[in-house]
Amino acid sequence: DTANKIGTYSLALVAKAHQIPFFVAAPLSTVDFKLESGEQIPIEERDPIELYQIGNTRLCPEGVEFYNPAFDVTPAALITAIITESGAIPPQELKQFSP
């Protein structure tokens, strides 16, 4: 699995629906080989005000709750390969590159 900016997971789903390969470009130094799955990736949350306020104008009623993650997790099953300095590596083969 991989974490990237919001929208990456959606793009991977669209690619799969249209049978288009989906690649991730990342150096091996950014891979956390200790994690078993994307569920363990900590996701940074951005300030909810970004969603409900423009300038001094609130766009929704008080009391509405928001979740504003900065990243989403794309499951390995949607990734064709991860392009690294060692070449294009299918997700299921990534563990063999663990230091």
mmCIF file of C-alpha atoms in Angstrom:
data_model
loop_
_atom_site.group_PDB
_atom_site.id
_atom_site.type_symbol
_atom_site.label_atom_id
_atom_site.label_comp_id
_atom_site.label_asym_id
_atom_site.label_seq_id
_atom_site.Cartn_x
_atom_site.Cartn_y
_atom_site.Cartn_z
ATOM 1 C CA ASP A 1 0.000 0.000 0.000
ATOM 2 C CA THR A 2 1.076 3.582 -0.452
ATOM 3 C CA ALA A 3 0.133 6.921 1.082
ATOM 4 C CA ASN A 4 0.055 9.988 -1.114
ATOM 5 C CA LYS A 5 -1.848 13.251 -1.518
ATOM 6 C CA ILE A 6 -5.640 13.077 -1.398
ATOM 7 C CA GLY A 7 -6.994 11.868 -4.724
ATOM 8 C CA THR A 8 -4.363 9.228 -5.458
ATOM 9 C CA TYR A 9 -6.664 6.397 -4.353
ATOM 10 C CA SER A 10 -9.460 7.757 -6.561
ATOM 11 C CA LEU A 11 -7.135 7.897 -9.567
ATOM 12 C CA ALA A 12 -6.038 4.305 -8.932
ATOM 13 C CA LEU A 13 -9.687 3.175 -8.856
ATOM 14 C CA VAL A 14 -10.419 4.953 -12.143
ATOM 15 C CA ALA A 15 -7.305 3.444 -13.732
ATOM 16 C CA LYS A 16 -8.380 -0.056 -12.671
ATOM 17 C CA ALA A 17 -11.934 0.483 -13.959
ATOM 18 C CA HIS A 18 -10.490 1.401 -17.358
ATOM 19 C CA GLN A 19 -7.782 -1.288 -17.321
ATOM 20 C CA ILE A 20 -4.985 1.291 -17.284
ATOM 21 C CA PRO A 21 -1.777 0.402 -15.396
ATOM 22 C CA PHE A 22 -1.213 2.529 -12.284
ATOM 23 C CA PHE A 23 2.343 3.332 -11.195
ATOM 24 C CA VAL A 24 3.774 4.997 -8.107
ATOM 25 C CA ALA A 25 7.159 6.747 -8.301
ATOM 26 C CA ALA A 26 9.052 6.702 -5.006
ATOM 27 C CA PRO A 27 12.604 6.120 -3.804
ATOM 28 C CA LEU A 28 13.097 2.955 -1.749
ATOM 29 C CA SER A 29 14.198 5.159 1.155
ATOM 30 C CA THR A 30 10.552 6.241 1.575
ATOM 31 C CA VAL A 31 9.235 2.675 1.947
ATOM 32 C CA ASP A 32 8.515 1.610 5.532
ATOM 33 C CA PHE A 33 9.234 -2.108 5.374
ATOM 34 C CA LYS A 34 8.102 -2.599 8.999
ATOM 35 C CA LEU A 35 4.447 -1.908 8.185
ATOM 36 C CA GLU A 36 2.219 -4.849 7.306
ATOM 37 C CA SER A 37 -0.440 -2.776 5.511
ATOM 38 C CA GLY A 38 -1.619 0.721 4.732
ATOM 39 C CA GLU A 39 -3.920 0.613 7.750
ATOM 40 C CA GLN A 40 -0.810 1.254 9.863
ATOM 41 C CA ILE A 41 0.223 4.396 7.968
ATOM 42 C CA PRO A 42 -0.358 7.488 10.117
ATOM 43 C CA ILE A 43 -2.421 10.011 8.154
ATOM 44 C CA GLU A 44 -1.800 13.710 8.783
ATOM 45 C CA GLU A 45 -4.986 15.692 9.322
ATOM 46 C CA ARG A 46 -5.276 19.242 8.053
ATOM 47 C CA ASP A 47 -7.230 22.020 9.748
ATOM 48 C CA PRO A 48 -10.973 21.454 9.132
ATOM 49 C CA ILE A 49 -11.442 25.211 8.667
ATOM 50 C CA GLU A 50 -10.031 24.709 5.146
ATOM 51 C CA LEU A 51 -13.279 22.917 4.285
ATOM 52 C CA TYR A 52 -15.906 25.121 5.837
ATOM 53 C CA GLN A 53 -14.639 28.678 5.773
ATOM 54 C CA ILE A 54 -13.480 31.127 3.112
ATOM 55 C CA GLY A 55 -11.938 34.248 4.579
ATOM 56 C CA ASN A 56 -14.234 35.205 7.446
ATOM 57 C CA THR A 57 -17.290 33.519 5.913
ATOM 58 C CA ARG A 58 -18.429 30.214 7.377
ATOM 59 C CA LEU A 59 -20.037 27.969 4.734
ATOM 60 C CA CYS A 60 -21.961 25.587 6.995
ATOM 61 C CA PRO A 61 -23.852 25.523 10.293
ATOM 62 C CA GLU A 62 -22.030 25.440 13.636
ATOM 63 C CA GLY A 63 -21.558 21.946 15.038
ATOM 64 C CA VAL A 64 -20.922 20.170 11.730
ATOM 65 C CA GLU A 65 -17.895 17.871 12.042
ATOM 66 C CA PHE A 66 -15.246 17.489 9.362
ATOM 67 C CA TYR A 67 -12.421 15.090 8.580
ATOM 68 C CA ASN A 68 -9.705 16.679 6.447
ATOM 69 C CA PRO A 69 -6.894 14.184 5.788
ATOM 70 C CA ALA A 70 -3.853 15.377 3.864
ATOM 71 C CA PHE A 71 -3.210 11.916 2.404
ATOM 72 C CA ASP A 72 -5.079 8.797 1.398
ATOM 73 C CA VAL A 73 -3.920 5.191 1.193
ATOM 74 C CA THR A 74 -3.913 3.343 -2.120
ATOM 75 C CA PRO A 75 -4.059 -0.450 -1.707
ATOM 76 C CA ALA A 76 -1.243 -2.450 -3.293
ATOM 77 C CA ALA A 77 -3.830 -4.399 -5.315
ATOM 78 C CA LEU A 78 -4.438 -1.250 -7.388
ATOM 79 C CA ILE A 79 -0.734 -0.569 -8.030
ATOM 80 C CA THR A 80 0.942 -2.103 -11.088
ATOM 81 C CA ALA A 81 4.454 -1.282 -9.902
ATOM 82 C CA ILE A 82 6.462 1.157 -7.838
ATOM 83 C CA ILE A 83 9.094 2.924 -9.909
ATOM 84 C CA THR A 84 12.263 3.190 -7.829
ATOM 85 C CA GLU A 85 15.976 3.707 -8.335
ATOM 86 C CA SER A 86 16.147 -0.119 -8.584
ATOM 87 C CA GLY A 87 13.567 -0.258 -11.380
ATOM 88 C CA ALA A 88 9.825 -0.887 -11.562
ATOM 89 C CA ILE A 89 8.916 -3.231 -8.710
ATOM 90 C CA PRO A 90 5.510 -4.926 -8.411
ATOM 91 C CA PRO A 91 4.144 -4.392 -4.869
ATOM 92 C CA GLN A 92 4.224 -8.111 -4.070
ATOM 93 C CA GLU A 93 8.002 -8.149 -4.740
ATOM 94 C CA LEU A 94 8.862 -5.034 -2.734
ATOM 95 C CA LYS A 95 9.782 -6.876 0.513
ATOM 96 C CA GLN A 96 12.858 -8.402 -1.145
ATOM 97 C CA PHE A 97 14.345 -4.882 -1.331
ATOM 98 C CA SER A 98 14.123 -4.416 2.441
ATOM 99 C CA PRO A 99 17.489 -3.348 3.915
#
